[in-house]
Tab-separated table of C-alpha atoms in Angstrom:
chain	number	residue	atom	x	y	z
A	754	MET	CA	23.839	-12.284	11.218
A	755	VAL	CA	21.259	-10.581	13.444
A	756	ILE	CA	23.939	-9.618	15.972
A	757	ILE	CA	26.190	-8.307	13.183
A	758	LEU	CA	23.353	-6.164	11.798
A	759	LEU	CA	22.544	-4.811	15.268
A	760	SER	CA	26.257	-4.137	15.803
A	761	ILE	CA	26.305	-2.125	12.592
A	762	ILE	CA	23.360	-0.049	13.847
A	763	ALA	CA	25.101	0.485	17.187
A	764	LYS	CA	28.390	1.400	15.527
A	765	ILE	CA	26.660	3.883	13.240
A	766	SER	CA	25.805	5.789	16.410
A	767	GLY	CA	29.516	5.621	17.254
A	768	LEU	CA	30.398	6.997	13.825
A	769	ILE	CA	27.954	9.847	14.350
A	770	ARG	CA	29.653	10.557	17.683
A	771	GLU	CA	33.087	10.666	16.015
A	772	THR	CA	31.687	12.862	13.239
A	773	VAL	CA	30.342	15.329	15.797
A	774	THR	CA	33.687	15.246	17.636
A	775	GLY	CA	35.528	15.955	14.392
A	776	TYR	CA	33.128	18.788	13.529
A	777	TYR	CA	33.604	20.580	16.852
A	778	PHE	CA	37.276	19.857	17.564
A	779	GLY	CA	38.911	18.690	14.303
A	780	ALA	CA	42.325	17.111	14.844
A	781	GLY	CA	43.965	19.951	16.726
A	782	GLU	CA	46.073	20.249	19.839
A	783	GLU	CA	43.106	20.524	22.244
A	784	LEU	CA	41.775	17.118	21.162
A	785	ASP	CA	45.321	15.740	21.216
A	786	ILE	CA	45.503	16.753	24.884
A	787	PHE	CA	42.192	15.016	25.623
A	788	TYR	CA	43.210	11.703	24.027
A	789	PHE	CA	46.672	11.881	25.579
A	790	VAL	CA	45.214	12.406	29.079
A	791	TYR	CA	42.626	9.664	28.581
A	792	SER	CA	45.416	7.239	27.658
A	793	ILE	CA	46.310	7.112	31.367
A	794	PRO	CA	42.975	5.813	32.811
A	795	GLU	CA	42.532	3.741	29.638
A	796	LEU	CA	45.412	1.641	30.944
A	797	PHE	CA	42.911	0.454	33.560
A	798	MET	CA	39.531	0.936	31.837
A	799	THR	CA	40.005	-0.818	28.496
A	800	GLY	CA	40.815	-4.225	29.919
A	801	ILE	CA	38.030	-4.299	32.484
A	802	VAL	CA	35.175	-5.361	30.203
A	803	ALA	CA	37.255	-7.843	28.182
A	804	ALA	CA	38.809	-9.508	31.230
A	805	LEU	CA	35.536	-9.685	33.155
A	806	SER	CA	33.681	-11.247	30.220
A	807	ILE	CA	36.278	-14.025	30.031
A	808	ALA	CA	36.451	-14.672	33.799
A	809	ILE	CA	32.829	-14.181	34.946
A	810	ILE	CA	31.110	-16.450	32.394
A	811	PRO	CA	33.005	-19.640	33.445
A	812	ALA	CA	32.485	-18.731	37.129
A	813	LEU	CA	28.716	-18.417	36.696
A	814	SER	CA	28.602	-21.605	34.601
A	815	GLN	CA	29.618	-23.725	37.594
A	816	LYS	CA	26.211	-23.470	39.225
A	817	GLU	CA	22.640	-23.272	37.924
A	818	PRO	CA	20.405	-21.326	37.799
A	819	ILE	CA	22.409	-18.201	37.043
A	820	PHE	CA	20.982	-16.244	40.000
A	821	CYS	CA	21.162	-19.000	42.573
A	822	LEU	CA	22.274	-18.027	46.076
A	823	ASP	CA	25.968	-18.841	45.540
A	824	ASN	CA	26.155	-16.907	42.257
A	825	ARG	CA	24.418	-13.883	43.761
A	826	ARG	CA	26.833	-13.908	46.684
A	827	PHE	CA	29.775	-14.174	44.247
A	828	ILE	CA	28.507	-11.217	42.164
A	829	PHE	CA	27.905	-9.102	45.269
A	830	ASN	CA	31.418	-9.781	46.617
A	831	LEU	CA	32.910	-9.064	43.199
A	832	VAL	CA	31.112	-5.711	42.982
A	833	ILE	CA	32.322	-4.702	46.462
A	834	ILE	CA	35.952	-5.823	45.989
A	835	GLY	CA	36.258	-4.294	42.515
A	836	SER	CA	34.650	-0.982	43.517
A	837	ILE	CA	37.038	-0.635	46.485
A	838	PHE	CA	40.052	-1.500	44.310
A	839	PHE	CA	39.266	1.062	41.616
A	840	ALA	CA	38.260	3.677	44.177
A	841	LEU	CA	41.747	3.338	45.694
A	842	ILE	CA	43.375	3.657	42.264
A	843	CYS	CA	41.296	6.741	41.553
A	844	LEU	CA	42.199	8.286	44.940
A	845	LEU	CA	45.925	7.616	44.517
A	846	ALA	CA	45.899	8.969	40.951
A	847	ILE	CA	44.276	12.201	42.126
A	848	LEU	CA	46.509	12.640	45.192
A	849	PHE	CA	49.737	12.081	43.243
A	850	ASN	CA	48.775	13.888	40.062
A	851	ARG	CA	51.423	16.621	39.942
A	852	SER	CA	54.169	14.607	38.240
A	853	ILE	CA	51.614	13.252	35.725
A	854	MET	CA	50.371	16.776	34.988
A	855	GLU	CA	53.917	18.040	34.492
A	856	PHE	CA	54.646	15.175	32.085
A	857	ILE	CA	51.498	15.955	30.054
A	858	LEU	CA	52.112	19.705	29.986
A	859	ARG	CA	55.687	19.135	28.772
A	860	ASN	CA	54.215	17.625	25.592
A	861	THR	CA	52.060	20.691	24.802
A	862	SER	CA	52.749	24.107	23.354
A	863	GLY	CA	52.153	25.752	26.718
A	864	LYS	CA	48.815	27.411	25.910
A	865	PHE	CA	46.803	25.013	28.110
A	866	SER	CA	46.528	25.693	31.829
A	867	TYR	CA	47.212	23.224	34.634
A	868	SER	CA	43.575	23.406	35.780
A	869	PHE	CA	42.260	22.578	32.289
A	870	VAL	CA	44.399	19.441	31.975
A	871	PHE	CA	43.642	18.428	35.573
A	872	ASN	CA	39.876	18.702	35.006
A	873	VAL	CA	40.082	16.331	32.027
A	874	TYR	CA	42.271	13.992	34.082
A	875	LEU	CA	39.899	14.088	37.072
A	876	ILE	CA	36.827	13.270	34.968
A	877	SER	CA	38.651	10.376	33.309
A	878	MET	CA	39.781	8.837	36.620
A	879	ILE	CA	36.324	9.064	38.214
A	880	GLN	CA	35.053	6.972	35.302
A	881	LEU	CA	37.006	3.927	36.523
A	882	ILE	CA	34.403	2.663	39.020
A	883	PRO	CA	31.297	2.836	36.783
A	884	THR	CA	33.315	1.275	33.945
A	885	PHE	CA	34.128	-1.664	36.202
A	886	LEU	CA	30.452	-2.067	37.172
A	887	LEU	CA	29.494	-1.877	33.497
A	888	GLY	CA	31.925	-4.706	32.739
A	889	VAL	CA	30.416	-6.890	35.477
A	890	PHE	CA	26.810	-6.302	34.405
A	891	GLN	CA	27.587	-6.729	30.691
A	892	SER	CA	29.276	-10.066	31.373
A	893	ILE	CA	26.259	-11.325	33.327
A	894	VAL	CA	23.878	-10.242	30.559
A	895	THR	CA	26.135	-12.011	28.029
A	896	LYS	CA	25.980	-15.169	30.151
A	897	GLN	CA	22.176	-14.874	29.931
A	898	GLU	CA	22.644	-14.880	26.118
A	899	LYS	CA	20.965	-11.478	25.787
A	900	TYR	CA	23.313	-10.520	22.976
A	901	LYS	CA	20.966	-7.882	21.579
A	902	THR	CA	21.018	-5.951	24.864
A	903	VAL	CA	24.819	-6.102	25.056
A	904	THR	CA	25.079	-4.916	21.448
A	905	LEU	CA	22.593	-2.042	21.624
A	906	ILE	CA	23.655	-0.660	25.032
A	907	SER	CA	26.269	1.498	23.271
A	908	ILE	CA	23.569	3.589	21.547
A	909	PRO	CA	22.597	5.614	24.671
A	910	PHE	CA	26.336	5.906	25.434
A	911	ASN	CA	27.055	7.580	22.099
A	912	ALA	CA	23.866	9.666	22.192
A	913	LEU	CA	24.737	11.237	25.563
A	914	ILE	CA	28.290	12.086	24.464
A	915	ILE	CA	26.933	13.776	21.323
A	916	LEU	CA	24.431	15.726	23.421
A	917	SER	CA	27.125	16.822	25.871
A	918	ILE	CA	29.413	18.043	23.060
A	919	MET	CA	26.612	19.997	21.368
A	920	ILE	CA	25.510	21.682	24.609
A	921	TYR	CA	28.772	22.297	26.464
A	922	SER	CA	31.561	22.442	23.848
A	923	ASP	CA	31.552	26.258	23.700
A	924	GLN	CA	31.922	26.610	27.474
A	925	LEU	CA	34.026	23.561	28.346
A	926	GLY	CA	35.853	22.596	25.155
A	927	VAL	CA	37.009	18.953	25.104
A	928	GLN	CA	35.958	18.607	28.748
A	929	SER	CA	32.435	18.230	27.346
A	930	ILE	CA	33.506	14.892	25.812
A	931	GLY	CA	34.728	13.641	29.187
A	932	LEU	CA	31.554	14.722	30.990
A	933	GLY	CA	29.448	13.056	28.323
A	934	MET	CA	31.444	9.816	28.626
A	935	LEU	CA	31.112	9.776	32.410
A	936	GLY	CA	27.355	10.410	32.301
A	937	ALA	CA	26.901	7.864	29.510
A	938	VAL	CA	28.678	5.071	31.441
A	939	LEU	CA	26.546	5.807	34.509
A	940	VAL	CA	23.373	5.559	32.400
A	941	GLN	CA	24.519	2.241	30.900
A	942	VAL	CA	25.193	0.835	34.369
A	943	PHE	CA	21.757	1.980	35.568
A	944	ILE	CA	19.949	0.411	32.584
A	945	LEU	CA	21.705	-2.958	32.969
A	946	TRP	CA	21.185	-2.937	36.743
A	947	LEU	CA	17.432	-2.436	36.270
A	948	LEU	CA	17.292	-5.319	33.762
A	949	LEU	CA	19.264	-7.669	36.021
A	950	ARG	CA	17.249	-6.682	39.070
A	951	LYS	CA	14.087	-7.535	37.172
A	952	ASP	CA	15.560	-10.978	36.394
A	953	GLY	CA	16.239	-11.665	40.065
A	954	LEU	CA	19.675	-10.164	40.831
A	955	ASN	CA	18.772	-8.300	44.011
A	956	LEU	CA	22.085	-7.107	45.468
A	957	GLU	CA	20.588	-4.740	48.041
A	958	SER	CA	19.542	-7.546	50.410
A	959	TYR	CA	23.097	-8.792	51.030
A	960	LYS	CA	25.422	-7.874	53.832
A	961	VAL	CA	29.138	-7.473	53.265
A	962	ASP	CA	30.658	-10.917	53.837
A	963	ILE	CA	33.702	-11.195	51.601
A	964	LYS	CA	35.026	-14.733	51.225
A	965	PHE	CA	37.708	-15.948	48.834
A	966	ASP	CA	36.167	-19.339	48.115
A	967	SER	CA	37.120	-21.642	45.210
A	968	THR	CA	34.834	-19.785	42.784
A	969	MET	CA	36.457	-16.436	43.557
A	970	ILE	CA	39.969	-17.927	43.406
A	971	ASN	CA	39.309	-19.499	39.981
A	972	PHE	CA	37.806	-16.211	38.826
A	973	MET	CA	40.895	-14.267	39.905
A	974	TYR	CA	43.127	-16.856	38.213
A	975	LEU	CA	41.443	-16.125	34.885
A	976	LEU	CA	40.898	-12.397	35.416
A	977	LEU	CA	44.282	-11.072	36.484
A	978	PRO	CA	46.483	-12.343	33.599
A	979	VAL	CA	43.928	-11.226	30.987
A	980	TYR	CA	43.447	-7.867	32.685
A	981	PHE	CA	47.134	-7.092	33.077
A	982	GLY	CA	47.791	-8.351	29.572
A	983	THR	CA	45.298	-5.779	28.317
A	984	ILE	CA	46.942	-3.081	30.435
A	985	ILE	CA	50.260	-3.953	28.788
A	986	GLN	CA	48.598	-3.502	25.396
A	987	ARG	CA	47.385	-0.068	26.481
A	988	VAL	CA	50.958	0.779	27.512
A	989	GLY	CA	51.893	0.176	23.884
A	990	ILE	CA	49.105	2.516	22.740
A	991	PHE	CA	50.246	5.125	25.271
A	992	VAL	CA	53.803	4.875	23.905
A	993	ASP	CA	52.462	5.224	20.342
A	994	ARG	CA	50.623	8.405	21.303
A	995	THR	CA	53.712	9.704	23.074
A	996	ILE	CA	55.746	9.119	19.888
A	997	ALA	CA	52.959	10.742	17.843
A	998	SER	CA	53.153	13.818	20.112
A	999	THR	CA	56.666	14.415	18.728
A	1000	LEU	CA	55.315	14.493	15.155
A	1001	GLN	CA	53.224	17.217	13.536
A	1002	THR	CA	50.202	18.683	15.305
A	1003	GLY	CA	47.101	16.511	14.994
A	1004	SER	CA	48.963	13.194	14.836
A	1005	ILE	CA	47.500	11.871	18.102
A	1006	SER	CA	43.963	12.801	17.065
A	1007	ALA	CA	44.480	11.205	13.641
A	1008	LEU	CA	45.606	7.953	15.297
A	1009	SER	CA	42.532	8.086	17.547
A	1010	TYR	CA	40.083	8.684	14.666
A	1011	ALA	CA	41.619	5.843	12.641
A	1012	ASP	CA	41.642	3.565	15.683
A	1013	ARG	CA	37.910	4.219	16.210
A	1014	LEU	CA	37.160	3.030	12.669
A	1015	ILE	CA	39.337	-0.064	13.089
A	1016	GLN	CA	37.698	-0.834	16.438
A	1017	MET	CA	34.316	-0.699	14.699
A	1018	VAL	CA	35.403	-3.488	12.356
A	1019	ILE	CA	36.774	-5.443	15.319
A	1020	MET	CA	33.590	-5.041	17.358
A	1021	ILE	CA	31.166	-5.765	14.507
A	1022	VAL	CA	32.901	-8.662	12.757
A	1023	ILE	CA	35.767	-10.037	14.854
A	1024	ASN	CA	34.010	-9.976	18.234
A	1025	THR	CA	30.929	-11.625	16.739
A	1026	ILE	CA	32.961	-14.454	15.174
A	1027	GLY	CA	34.927	-14.862	18.407
A	1028	MET	CA	31.805	-14.886	20.605
A	1029	ILE	CA	30.178	-17.658	18.563
A	1030	MET	CA	33.394	-19.688	18.262
A	1031	PHE	CA	34.132	-19.341	22.002
A	1032	SER	CA	30.685	-20.676	22.862
A	1033	LYS	CA	30.890	-23.619	20.440
A	1034	ILE	CA	34.446	-24.653	21.332
A	1035	SER	CA	33.590	-24.463	25.054
A	1036	SER	CA	30.832	-27.009	24.422
A	1037	ALA	CA	33.059	-29.216	22.236
A	1038	LYS	CA	36.333	-29.006	24.188
A	1039	ASP	CA	36.263	-32.769	24.881
A	1040	ASN	CA	35.830	-33.550	21.173
A	1041	PRO	CA	39.114	-32.573	19.417
A	1042	SER	CA	37.920	-33.332	15.872
A	1043	HIS	CA	34.769	-31.226	16.300
A	1044	SER	CA	36.757	-28.389	17.897
A	1045	SER	CA	39.204	-28.479	15.008
A	1046	GLU	CA	36.355	-28.246	12.487
A	1047	ILE	CA	34.851	-25.270	14.336
A	1048	MET	CA	38.243	-23.553	14.266
A	1049	ASN	CA	38.615	-24.312	10.557
A	1050	LYS	CA	35.285	-22.719	9.684
A	1051	SER	CA	35.960	-19.739	11.960
A	1052	ILE	CA	39.319	-19.006	10.331
A	1053	ILE	CA	37.981	-19.378	6.777
A	1054	PHE	CA	35.043	-17.107	7.579
A	1055	SER	CA	37.490	-14.620	9.130
A	1056	PHE	CA	39.600	-14.521	5.975
A	1057	ALA	CA	36.494	-14.115	3.793
A	1058	SER	CA	35.201	-11.280	6.004
A	1059	ILE	CA	38.338	-9.383	7.013
A	1060	LEU	CA	40.465	-9.404	3.858
A	1061	PRO	CA	37.808	-7.701	1.631
A	1062	ILE	CA	37.294	-5.099	4.375
A	1063	THR	CA	41.054	-4.480	4.486
A	1064	CYS	CA	41.198	-4.048	0.689
A	1065	TYR	CA	38.226	-1.693	0.782
A	1066	LEU	CA	39.785	0.497	3.491
A	1067	LEU	CA	43.071	0.688	1.577
A	1068	VAL	CA	41.356	2.014	-1.563
A	1069	TYR	CA	38.413	3.977	-0.179
A	1070	GLY	CA	39.596	4.840	3.328
A	1071	ARG	CA	40.055	8.504	2.395
A	1072	ASP	CA	36.501	8.710	1.033
A	1073	ILE	CA	35.095	7.100	4.191
A	1074	ILE	CA	36.969	9.559	6.414
A	1075	ASN	CA	35.917	12.441	4.149
A	1076	ILE	CA	32.242	11.547	4.631
A	1077	LEU	CA	32.487	10.941	8.358
A	1078	PHE	CA	34.763	13.707	9.575
A	1079	ASN	CA	35.648	16.305	6.912
A	1080	ARG	CA	33.604	19.227	8.183
A	1081	GLY	CA	33.926	22.017	10.720
A	1082	GLU	CA	37.397	22.048	12.303
A	1083	PHE	CA	38.423	18.828	10.542
A	1084	ASP	CA	40.608	20.224	7.738
A	1085	GLU	CA	42.621	18.780	4.823
A	1086	GLN	CA	45.668	18.083	6.988
A	1087	ALA	CA	43.542	16.090	9.444
A	1088	LEU	CA	42.036	14.178	6.507
A	1089	ASN	CA	45.466	13.245	5.146
A	1090	LEU	CA	46.865	12.214	8.536
A	1091	THR	CA	43.835	10.098	9.452
A	1092	THR	CA	43.894	8.376	6.036
A	1093	LEU	CA	47.554	7.417	6.527
A	1094	ALA	CA	46.844	5.996	9.982
A	1095	LEU	CA	43.760	4.083	8.773
A	1096	CYS	CA	45.675	2.454	5.893
A	1097	GLY	CA	48.458	1.391	8.247
A	1098	TYR	CA	46.065	-0.070	10.830
A	1099	SER	CA	43.873	-1.895	8.277
A	1100	ILE	CA	46.742	-4.103	7.074
A	1101	GLY	CA	46.880	-5.818	10.469
A	1102	LEU	CA	43.156	-6.608	10.775
A	1103	ILE	CA	43.548	-10.280	9.811
A	1104	GLY	CA	46.276	-10.646	12.438
A	1105	VAL	CA	44.006	-9.079	15.071
A	1106	CYS	CA	41.212	-11.505	14.130
A	1107	ILE	CA	43.287	-14.704	14.170
A	1108	ARG	CA	44.935	-13.681	17.439
A	1109	TYR	CA	41.523	-12.960	18.984
A	1110	LEU	CA	40.214	-16.413	17.976
A	1111	LEU	CA	43.285	-18.340	19.119
A	1112	ASN	CA	43.341	-16.607	22.507
A	1113	ARG	CA	39.855	-18.071	23.106
A	1114	VAL	CA	41.271	-21.562	22.553
A	1115	TYR	CA	43.660	-20.997	25.463
A	1116	PHE	CA	40.894	-19.591	27.664
A	1117	VAL	CA	38.691	-22.640	26.989
A	1118	ASN	CA	41.578	-24.816	28.187
A	1119	ASN	CA	42.144	-22.620	31.300
A	1120	ASN	CA	45.508	-21.475	29.960
A	1121	VAL	CA	45.932	-17.751	30.584
A	1122	LYS	CA	49.721	-17.823	30.862
A	1123	THR	CA	50.484	-18.267	27.151
A	1124	PRO	CA	48.275	-15.402	25.828
A	1125	THR	CA	49.696	-13.114	28.530
A	1126	ILE	CA	53.294	-13.939	27.586
A	1127	ASN	CA	52.410	-13.425	23.913
A	1128	THR	CA	50.943	-10.019	24.766
A	1129	ILE	CA	54.006	-8.911	26.761
A	1130	VAL	CA	56.534	-10.057	24.149
A	1131	PHE	CA	54.763	-8.492	21.196
A	1132	CYS	CA	53.976	-5.295	23.098
A	1133	ILE	CA	57.745	-4.821	23.373
A	1134	VAL	CA	58.069	-5.654	19.667
A	1135	ASN	CA	55.387	-3.060	18.873
A	1136	ILE	CA	57.157	-0.349	20.880
A	1137	VAL	CA	60.502	-1.039	19.156
A	1138	LEU	CA	58.902	-1.100	15.699
A	1139	SER	CA	56.976	2.118	16.428
A	1140	ILE	CA	60.156	3.964	17.372
A	1141	VAL	CA	62.017	2.704	14.296
A	1142	LEU	CA	59.225	3.056	11.712
A	1143	ALA	CA	58.076	6.448	13.018
A	1144	ARG	CA	61.502	7.819	12.141
A	1145	LEU	CA	61.230	6.353	8.647
A	1146	PHE	CA	57.565	6.932	7.772
A	1147	GLY	CA	56.209	9.285	10.431
A	1148	LEU	CA	52.596	8.670	11.470
A	1149	LEU	CA	52.182	5.839	8.942
A	1150	GLY	CA	55.099	4.035	10.579
A	1151	ILE	CA	53.332	3.919	13.967
A	1152	ALA	CA	50.225	2.324	12.421
A	1153	LEU	CA	52.325	-0.104	10.349
A	1154	ALA	CA	54.213	-1.156	13.482
A	1155	TYR	CA	50.908	-2.155	15.098
A	1156	SER	CA	49.834	-4.171	12.033
A	1157	ILE	CA	53.159	-5.989	11.692
A	1158	THR	CA	53.070	-6.811	15.401
A	1159	MET	CA	49.538	-8.270	15.201
A	1160	ILE	CA	50.456	-10.479	12.230
A	1161	LEU	CA	53.611	-11.755	13.959
A	1162	ALA	CA	51.726	-12.349	17.229
A	1163	SER	CA	48.986	-14.346	15.478
A	1164	ALA	CA	51.573	-16.425	13.585
A	1165	ALA	CA	53.295	-17.280	16.869
A	1166	LEU	CA	49.974	-18.386	18.377
A	1167	VAL	CA	49.135	-20.543	15.342
A	1168	VAL	CA	52.371	-22.492	15.861
A	1169	ASP	CA	51.837	-22.803	19.618
A	1170	VAL	CA	48.153	-23.843	19.406
A	1171	HIS	CA	49.091	-26.569	16.937
A	1172	ARG	CA	51.896	-27.789	19.213
A	1173	ARG	CA	49.730	-27.839	22.356
A	1174	TYR	CA	46.235	-28.829	21.199
A	1175	LYS	CA	46.715	-30.214	17.652
A	1176	MET	CA	43.718	-28.093	16.578
A	1177	MET	CA	45.444	-26.504	13.596
A	1178	SER	CA	45.977	-29.838	11.833
A	1179	GLY	CA	42.364	-29.664	10.645
A	1180	ILE	CA	42.773	-26.185	9.169
A	1181	ARG	CA	42.575	-26.325	5.377
A	1182	TRP	CA	44.981	-23.489	4.626
A	1183	GLY	CA	44.502	-23.945	0.890
A	1184	ASN	CA	41.035	-22.442	1.269
A	1185	CYS	CA	42.551	-19.441	3.082
A	1186	VAL	CA	44.972	-19.026	0.168
A	1187	LYS	CA	42.016	-19.114	-2.272
A	1188	VAL	CA	40.204	-16.395	-0.317
A	1189	THR	CA	43.414	-14.316	-0.159
A	1190	LEU	CA	43.877	-14.519	-3.941
A	1191	LEU	CA	40.229	-13.599	-4.530
A	1192	SER	CA	40.709	-10.621	-2.209
A	1193	MET	CA	43.722	-9.519	-4.265
A	1194	VAL	CA	41.560	-9.656	-7.390
A	1195	LEU	CA	38.954	-7.587	-5.553
A	1196	LEU	CA	41.636	-5.076	-4.535
A	1197	GLY	CA	42.702	-4.700	-8.179
A	1198	PHE	CA	39.095	-4.258	-9.246
A	1199	TRP	CA	38.539	-1.486	-6.707
A	1200	MET	CA	41.787	0.273	-7.667
A	1201	VAL	CA	40.839	0.266	-11.358
A	1202	LEU	CA	37.277	1.356	-10.558
A	1203	ASN	CA	38.607	4.192	-8.379
A	1204	MET	CA	40.775	5.441	-11.267
A	1205	LEU	CA	37.920	5.219	-13.792
A	1206	LEU	CA	35.370	7.072	-11.663
A	1207	PRO	CA	35.292	10.852	-12.379
A	1208	ASN	CA	37.324	13.036	-10.018
A	1209	GLY	CA	34.356	15.253	-9.226
A	1210	LEU	CA	32.224	12.333	-8.049
A	1211	SER	CA	31.130	12.590	-4.425
A	1212	SER	CA	32.748	10.307	-1.836
A	1213	LEU	CA	29.355	8.917	-0.844
A	1214	PHE	CA	28.568	7.857	-4.418
A	1215	LYS	CA	32.024	6.254	-4.753
A	1216	ILE	CA	31.544	4.250	-1.591
A	1217	VAL	CA	28.061	3.043	-2.553
A	1218	ILE	CA	28.984	2.084	-6.133
A	1219	SER	CA	32.259	0.388	-5.176
A	1220	GLY	CA	30.741	-1.388	-2.170
A	1221	ILE	CA	27.801	-2.881	-4.076
A	1222	SER	CA	29.834	-3.864	-7.142
A	1223	GLY	CA	32.650	-5.293	-5.013
A	1224	ALA	CA	30.280	-7.358	-2.860
A	1225	PHE	CA	28.608	-8.726	-6.004
A	1226	LEU	CA	31.968	-9.581	-7.633
A	1227	PHE	CA	33.319	-11.268	-4.478
A	1228	THR	CA	30.132	-13.357	-4.099
A	1229	ILE	CA	30.341	-14.486	-7.723
A	1230	MET	CA	34.005	-15.435	-7.306
A	1231	LEU	CA	33.215	-17.457	-4.168
A	1232	LEU	CA	30.481	-19.287	-6.072
A	1233	ILE	CA	32.853	-20.080	-8.945
A	1234	VAL	CA	35.876	-20.978	-6.818
A	1235	LYS	CA	34.467	-23.406	-4.300
A	1236	VAL	CA	35.883	-22.754	-0.834
A	1237	GLU	CA	35.408	-25.708	1.505
A	1238	GLY	CA	33.744	-24.605	4.740
A	1239	LEU	CA	32.280	-21.496	3.101
A	1240	ASN	CA	29.263	-22.601	1.064
A	1241	VAL	CA	27.813	-19.298	-0.160
A	1242	MET	CA	24.976	-20.905	-2.140
A	1243	GLN	CA	23.869	-22.935	0.867
A	1244	PHE	CA	23.840	-19.779	2.984
A	1245	ILE	CA	21.743	-17.897	0.385
A	1246	LEU	CA	19.243	-20.770	0.216
A	1247	GLN	CA	18.995	-20.953	4.021
A	1248	VAL	CA	18.288	-17.220	4.241
A	1249	GLN	CA	15.686	-17.542	1.491
A	1250	ARG	CA	13.945	-20.476	3.240
A	1251	LYS	CA	13.894	-18.620	6.554
A	1252	PHE	CA	12.438	-15.527	4.867
A	1253	VAL	CA	9.734	-17.639	3.192
A	1254	ARG	CA	8.833	-19.368	6.495
A	1255	ASN	CA	8.524	-16.037	8.297
A	1256	HIS	CA	6.432	-14.626	5.443
A	1257	VAL	CA	4.081	-17.646	5.487
A	1258	ARG	CA	3.777	-17.457	9.276
A	1259	LYS	CA	2.745	-13.802	9.078
A	1260	GLU	CA	0.211	-14.550	6.327
A	1261	VAL	CA	-1.371	-17.306	8.470
A	1262	MET	CA	-1.569	-15.020	11.497
């Protein structure tokens, strides 16, 4: 709960960043260009942190303490090899940029110069190396169980981007976002390096002595499939944005704004559930019954967390976007487009969550092949669905294609996990059905409430009233309809006892 609350604080800073971006640039063609260009290095950047966190933690778990000589040598070699690899990618991307620039410029109206697009591209490619270092340092800090540091490190990132936009937007346009992102990643790397150096990770004393020992080989075995699987996912996103570029102006920006909101839910709720489950299942991997029970509770909690959020976004998504972005250059058309994209994406949140949890089961069992194959197959499915549904429903079709793909991908993993590890036999799906039905009741309540509230009521007031009343109603329904594995009353009593103990401790002191 503490990590979730800190994640909310950190993501509020991200919302402020997106609000500032919307105020200065709206959802116009200039911002479309920026997101389209950044889709190219994102093919490499997005998977770095996720893949490293999965591969580094098991590698460092083989020896204790965490900063013993062998682990320090492994980290040093990893930093050197990775920095050289991404430096080469960056160099090649810059040297052979002309065909990429021509492809990007073909998808614009022609009012943007070659130098403008190249500058955005150059800034984005330079960001590859510090992003890799950030992924390494974040994974080590996670291994140290300093979850608060990992969670809050995004606050200076968002603050520097906001500052860059406010200072340089008039002179540089959307290039100010790129400069802010580059500076922010460098600051994050510096902060984490200082913290790790204080804990004993002194990399400066080592000489270059690269050896591919068993630890490095096992690390690469886990890293590469996860990393390339993530790159394949980004290819799907790149295709979606390419399809969106053929729709009305602002479609790419609308997809990006909606995706930011969905990623907030994923980072705050889904990543937290997955992090805890991953840790517990790793410890209980030799106890199938205990692992199955952990999975059961994780899935039930996911349903009880994600489905109400999905219902809320479907009814009040427009009001949320109105509060966050509807100012400055962000006009009514941008509001409508972003609302459509958000509704389409929100439907697939439960699929994203279940898929995220089940992938961790494979990683615990050193199986990276199956999640990678799942990613490749359903990336192709997503591309096909995007092309088909975009013709039928426009921008909404692209978002719906993503949601349908995530639900199908998670269903395929449920079947496969049960076949391989027999972990799904302990899942009490009846409880998931109960939570789903309660969520449908909650959806109906919010729809009726939204119709009854006066039209002139502010979006902020709607969100507050509906959020509080909906949370109260859902809690009452969970208390009435007992859901096994989700004891709300026990949780309330535990929180109360902990609060009382802390209060008594402070009084004594």
